[in-house]
Amino acid sequence: MARMQERYRERHHGLSMFGKDLVRRCGAHCELCDSHGGSLNVFEVPPVAAEADFEHCVMICESCKRQILHPKRRDPHHWRCLTTAVWSPIPAARVLAIAMLDTFIGREDWAMQLHEQLYLDPDEQRWVDSIDF
Ligand SMILES: [Zn+2]
């Protein structure tokens, strides 16, 4: 996980050019849990290309970011938000939500039930499969 955090810091300034567009898109809501009012962070959904890619960026709150970066701090109650997020119209948010959902399968009944309802096209499925949370 340390490597993931390092990479996140290194690229952070390179992502600022997307900031305005992302702020407009998310409407000041976390694109995973929909929380409003806290500070939001640009998060790049892996795999991360050499050049920062807008299509891989999502705006997420501190709580979502912290729990993604620190698996031991993940609170299943918080991630009930995935029930909505997996249907996001934004591909990167949808893929991130499904990759997170996968981490709860086998541990949380709601995660399995939700997963059974999902349909992903093959490209998105490959994207989800390439994410190792
Ligand atoms: Zn959030």
PDB file of C-alpha atoms and ligand atoms in Angstrom:
ATOM      1  CA  MET A   1       0.000   0.000   0.000  1.00  0.00           C
ATOM      2  CA  ALA A   2       2.885   2.392   0.633  1.00  0.00           C
ATOM      3  CA  ARG A   3       3.699   2.389  -3.053  1.00  0.00           C
ATOM      4  CA  MET A   4       0.181   3.318  -3.946  1.00  0.00           C
ATOM      5  CA  GLN A   5       0.294   6.296  -1.598  1.00  0.00           C
ATOM      6  CA  GLU A   6       3.616   7.469  -2.987  1.00  0.00           C
ATOM      7  CA  ARG A   7       2.360   7.324  -6.512  1.00  0.00           C
ATOM      8  CA  TYR A   8      -0.714   9.239  -5.471  1.00  0.00           C
ATOM      9  CA  ARG A   9       1.386  12.072  -4.030  1.00  0.00           C
ATOM     10  CA  GLU A  10       3.766  12.259  -6.983  1.00  0.00           C
ATOM     11  CA  ARG A  11       1.043  12.674  -9.522  1.00  0.00           C
ATOM     12  CA  HIS A  12      -1.206  14.877  -7.514  1.00  0.00           C
ATOM     13  CA  HIS A  13      -0.040  18.162  -9.024  1.00  0.00           C
ATOM     14  CA  GLY A  14      -0.285  16.748 -12.539  1.00  0.00           C
ATOM     15  CA  LEU A  15      -3.957  16.140 -11.960  1.00  0.00           C
ATOM     16  CA  SER A  16      -4.805  19.670 -10.961  1.00  0.00           C
ATOM     17  CA  MET A  17      -5.425  20.597 -14.596  1.00  0.00           C
ATOM     18  CA  PHE A  18      -8.518  18.420 -14.512  1.00  0.00           C
ATOM     19  CA  GLY A  19      -9.698  20.014 -11.299  1.00  0.00           C
ATOM     20  CA  LYS A  20     -12.281  22.416 -12.675  1.00  0.00           C
ATOM     21  CA  ASP A  21     -13.891  19.861 -14.968  1.00  0.00           C
ATOM     22  CA  LEU A  22     -14.042  17.340 -12.167  1.00  0.00           C
ATOM     23  CA  VAL A  23     -15.525  19.841  -9.749  1.00  0.00           C
ATOM     24  CA  ARG A  24     -18.208  20.650 -12.302  1.00  0.00           C
ATOM     25  CA  ARG A  25     -18.940  16.986 -12.937  1.00  0.00           C
ATOM     26  CA  CYS A  26     -19.255  15.933  -9.324  1.00  0.00           C
ATOM     27  CA  GLY A  27     -21.212  18.996  -8.170  1.00  0.00           C
ATOM     28  CA  ALA A  28     -19.274  19.023  -4.871  1.00  0.00           C
ATOM     29  CA  HIS A  29     -20.474  15.524  -4.013  1.00  0.00           C
ATOM     30  CA  CYS A  30     -18.213  12.546  -3.462  1.00  0.00           C
ATOM     31  CA  GLU A  31     -18.580  10.384  -6.566  1.00  0.00           C
ATOM     32  CA  LEU A  32     -18.583   7.232  -4.462  1.00  0.00           C
ATOM     33  CA  CYS A  33     -20.539   7.924  -1.279  1.00  0.00           C
ATOM     34  CA  ASP A  34     -22.295  11.119  -2.403  1.00  0.00           C
ATOM     35  CA  SER A  35     -21.278  12.974   0.755  1.00  0.00           C
ATOM     36  CA  HIS A  36     -21.379  16.731   0.476  1.00  0.00           C
ATOM     37  CA  GLY A  37     -19.644  19.550   2.304  1.00  0.00           C
ATOM     38  CA  GLY A  38     -16.250  17.987   3.015  1.00  0.00           C
ATOM     39  CA  SER A  39     -13.108  18.390   0.951  1.00  0.00           C
ATOM     40  CA  LEU A  40     -12.855  16.266  -2.170  1.00  0.00           C
ATOM     41  CA  ASN A  41      -9.744  14.715  -3.679  1.00  0.00           C
ATOM     42  CA  VAL A  42      -8.929  13.703  -7.214  1.00  0.00           C
ATOM     43  CA  PHE A  43      -8.365   9.958  -7.234  1.00  0.00           C
ATOM     44  CA  GLU A  44      -7.056   8.091 -10.255  1.00  0.00           C
ATOM     45  CA  VAL A  45      -8.608   4.714 -10.745  1.00  0.00           C
ATOM     46  CA  PRO A  46      -5.844   2.181 -11.487  1.00  0.00           C
ATOM     47  CA  PRO A  47      -4.211   1.152 -13.711  1.00  0.00           C
ATOM     48  CA  VAL A  48      -2.571   4.542 -13.872  1.00  0.00           C
ATOM     49  CA  ALA A  49      -1.116   5.535 -17.243  1.00  0.00           C
ATOM     50  CA  ALA A  50       2.092   7.524 -17.675  1.00  0.00           C
ATOM     51  CA  GLU A  51       0.028  10.603 -18.440  1.00  0.00           C
ATOM     52  CA  ALA A  52      -2.768  11.582 -16.105  1.00  0.00           C
ATOM     53  CA  ASP A  53      -6.046  10.566 -17.734  1.00  0.00           C
ATOM     54  CA  PHE A  54      -9.267  12.440 -17.068  1.00  0.00           C
ATOM     55  CA  GLU A  55     -11.301   9.320 -17.812  1.00  0.00           C
ATOM     56  CA  HIS A  56      -9.619   7.592 -14.869  1.00  0.00           C
ATOM     57  CA  CYS A  57     -10.245  10.398 -12.396  1.00  0.00           C
ATOM     58  CA  VAL A  58     -12.949  10.525  -9.779  1.00  0.00           C
ATOM     59  CA  MET A  59     -13.618  13.034  -7.037  1.00  0.00           C
ATOM     60  CA  ILE A  60     -13.858  11.359  -3.674  1.00  0.00           C
ATOM     61  CA  CYS A  61     -14.126  12.481  -0.067  1.00  0.00           C
ATOM     62  CA  GLU A  62     -11.449  12.072   2.598  1.00  0.00           C
ATOM     63  CA  SER A  63     -13.236   9.141   4.142  1.00  0.00           C
ATOM     64  CA  CYS A  64     -13.478   7.174   0.879  1.00  0.00           C
ATOM     65  CA  LYS A  65      -9.868   7.960  -0.015  1.00  0.00           C
ATOM     66  CA  ARG A  66      -8.515   6.968   3.388  1.00  0.00           C
ATOM     67  CA  GLN A  67     -10.385   3.691   3.344  1.00  0.00           C
ATOM     68  CA  ILE A  68      -9.311   2.841  -0.210  1.00  0.00           C
ATOM     69  CA  LEU A  69      -5.661   3.484   0.648  1.00  0.00           C
ATOM     70  CA  HIS A  70      -5.830   1.684   4.010  1.00  0.00           C
ATOM     71  CA  PRO A  71      -7.681  -1.621   3.610  1.00  0.00           C
ATOM     72  CA  LYS A  72      -7.588  -2.305   7.358  1.00  0.00           C
ATOM     73  CA  ARG A  73      -9.611   0.832   8.025  1.00  0.00           C
ATOM     74  CA  ARG A  74     -12.440  -0.106   5.686  1.00  0.00           C
ATOM     75  CA  ASP A  75     -15.784   0.151   7.372  1.00  0.00           C
ATOM     76  CA  PRO A  76     -18.417  -2.027   5.676  1.00  0.00           C
ATOM     77  CA  HIS A  77     -21.129   0.320   6.899  1.00  0.00           C
ATOM     78  CA  HIS A  78     -19.592   3.246   4.981  1.00  0.00           C
ATOM     79  CA  TRP A  79     -19.373   1.172   1.818  1.00  0.00           C
ATOM     80  CA  ARG A  80     -23.092   0.531   1.701  1.00  0.00           C
ATOM     81  CA  CYS A  81     -22.858   3.621  -0.512  1.00  0.00           C
ATOM     82  CA  LEU A  82     -21.751   1.237  -3.258  1.00  0.00           C
ATOM     83  CA  THR A  83     -25.379   0.180  -3.640  1.00  0.00           C
ATOM     84  CA  THR A  84     -25.811   3.457  -5.529  1.00  0.00           C
ATOM     85  CA  ALA A  85     -22.273   4.035  -6.795  1.00  0.00           C
ATOM     86  CA  VAL A  86     -22.088   0.847  -8.860  1.00  0.00           C
ATOM     87  CA  TRP A  87     -24.759   2.377 -11.119  1.00  0.00           C
ATOM     88  CA  SER A  88     -22.882   5.643 -11.627  1.00  0.00           C
ATOM     89  CA  PRO A  89     -23.053   7.087 -15.158  1.00  0.00           C
ATOM     90  CA  ILE A  90     -19.333   7.897 -14.838  1.00  0.00           C
ATOM     91  CA  PRO A  91     -17.322   4.842 -15.964  1.00  0.00           C
ATOM     92  CA  ALA A  92     -14.358   5.462 -13.628  1.00  0.00           C
ATOM     93  CA  ALA A  93     -16.661   5.873 -10.614  1.00  0.00           C
ATOM     94  CA  ARG A  94     -18.612   2.758 -11.578  1.00  0.00           C
ATOM     95  CA  VAL A  95     -15.476   0.669 -12.053  1.00  0.00           C
ATOM     96  CA  LEU A  96     -13.972   1.927  -8.785  1.00  0.00           C
ATOM     97  CA  ALA A  97     -17.214   1.149  -6.964  1.00  0.00           C
ATOM     98  CA  ILE A  98     -17.342  -2.377  -8.369  1.00  0.00           C
ATOM     99  CA  ALA A  99     -13.679  -3.004  -7.538  1.00  0.00           C
ATOM    100  CA  MET A 100     -14.388  -1.926  -3.956  1.00  0.00           C
ATOM    101  CA  LEU A 101     -17.530  -4.038  -3.866  1.00  0.00           C
ATOM    102  CA  ASP A 102     -15.445  -7.064  -4.838  1.00  0.00           C
ATOM    103  CA  THR A 103     -13.360  -6.612  -1.682  1.00  0.00           C
ATOM    104  CA  PHE A 104     -16.459  -7.231   0.472  1.00  0.00           C
ATOM    105  CA  ILE A 105     -17.638 -10.351  -1.316  1.00  0.00           C
ATOM    106  CA  GLY A 106     -17.451 -13.336   0.990  1.00  0.00           C
ATOM    107  CA  ARG A 107     -17.622 -11.052   4.014  1.00  0.00           C
ATOM    108  CA  GLU A 108     -20.819  -9.068   3.529  1.00  0.00           C
ATOM    109  CA  ASP A 109     -24.067 -10.584   2.260  1.00  0.00           C
ATOM    110  CA  TRP A 110     -25.253  -7.311   0.727  1.00  0.00           C
ATOM    111  CA  ALA A 111     -22.080  -7.189  -1.390  1.00  0.00           C
ATOM    112  CA  MET A 112     -22.786 -10.566  -2.960  1.00  0.00           C
ATOM    113  CA  GLN A 113     -26.432  -9.713  -3.584  1.00  0.00           C
ATOM    114  CA  LEU A 114     -25.491  -6.440  -5.228  1.00  0.00           C
ATOM    115  CA  HIS A 115     -22.789  -8.064  -7.306  1.00  0.00           C
ATOM    116  CA  GLU A 116     -25.289 -10.541  -8.722  1.00  0.00           C
ATOM    117  CA  GLN A 117     -27.347  -7.697 -10.142  1.00  0.00           C
ATOM    118  CA  LEU A 118     -24.476  -6.107 -12.005  1.00  0.00           C
ATOM    119  CA  TYR A 119     -23.795  -6.271 -15.643  1.00  0.00           C
ATOM    120  CA  LEU A 120     -20.473  -5.061 -17.022  1.00  0.00           C
ATOM    121  CA  ASP A 121     -19.367  -4.887 -20.593  1.00  0.00           C
ATOM    122  CA  PRO A 122     -16.170  -6.863 -21.312  1.00  0.00           C
ATOM    123  CA  ASP A 123     -13.940  -3.770 -21.335  1.00  0.00           C
ATOM    124  CA  GLU A 124     -15.218  -2.648 -17.954  1.00  0.00           C
ATOM    125  CA  GLN A 125     -14.896  -6.155 -16.579  1.00  0.00           C
ATOM    126  CA  ARG A 126     -11.251  -6.219 -17.675  1.00  0.00           C
ATOM    127  CA  TRP A 127     -10.745  -2.837 -16.033  1.00  0.00           C
ATOM    128  CA  VAL A 128     -12.271  -4.054 -12.772  1.00  0.00           C
ATOM    129  CA  ASP A 129     -10.216  -7.256 -12.901  1.00  0.00           C
ATOM    130  CA  SER A 130      -7.006  -5.255 -13.304  1.00  0.00           C
ATOM    131  CA  ILE A 131      -7.609  -3.383 -10.039  1.00  0.00           C
ATOM    132  CA  ASP A 132      -6.103  -5.041  -7.010  1.00  0.00           C
ATOM    133  CA  PHE A 133      -7.554  -3.528  -3.860  1.00  0.00           C
TER     134      PHE A 133
HETATM  135 ZN    ZN B   1     -16.994   9.462  -0.210  1.00  0.00          ZN
END
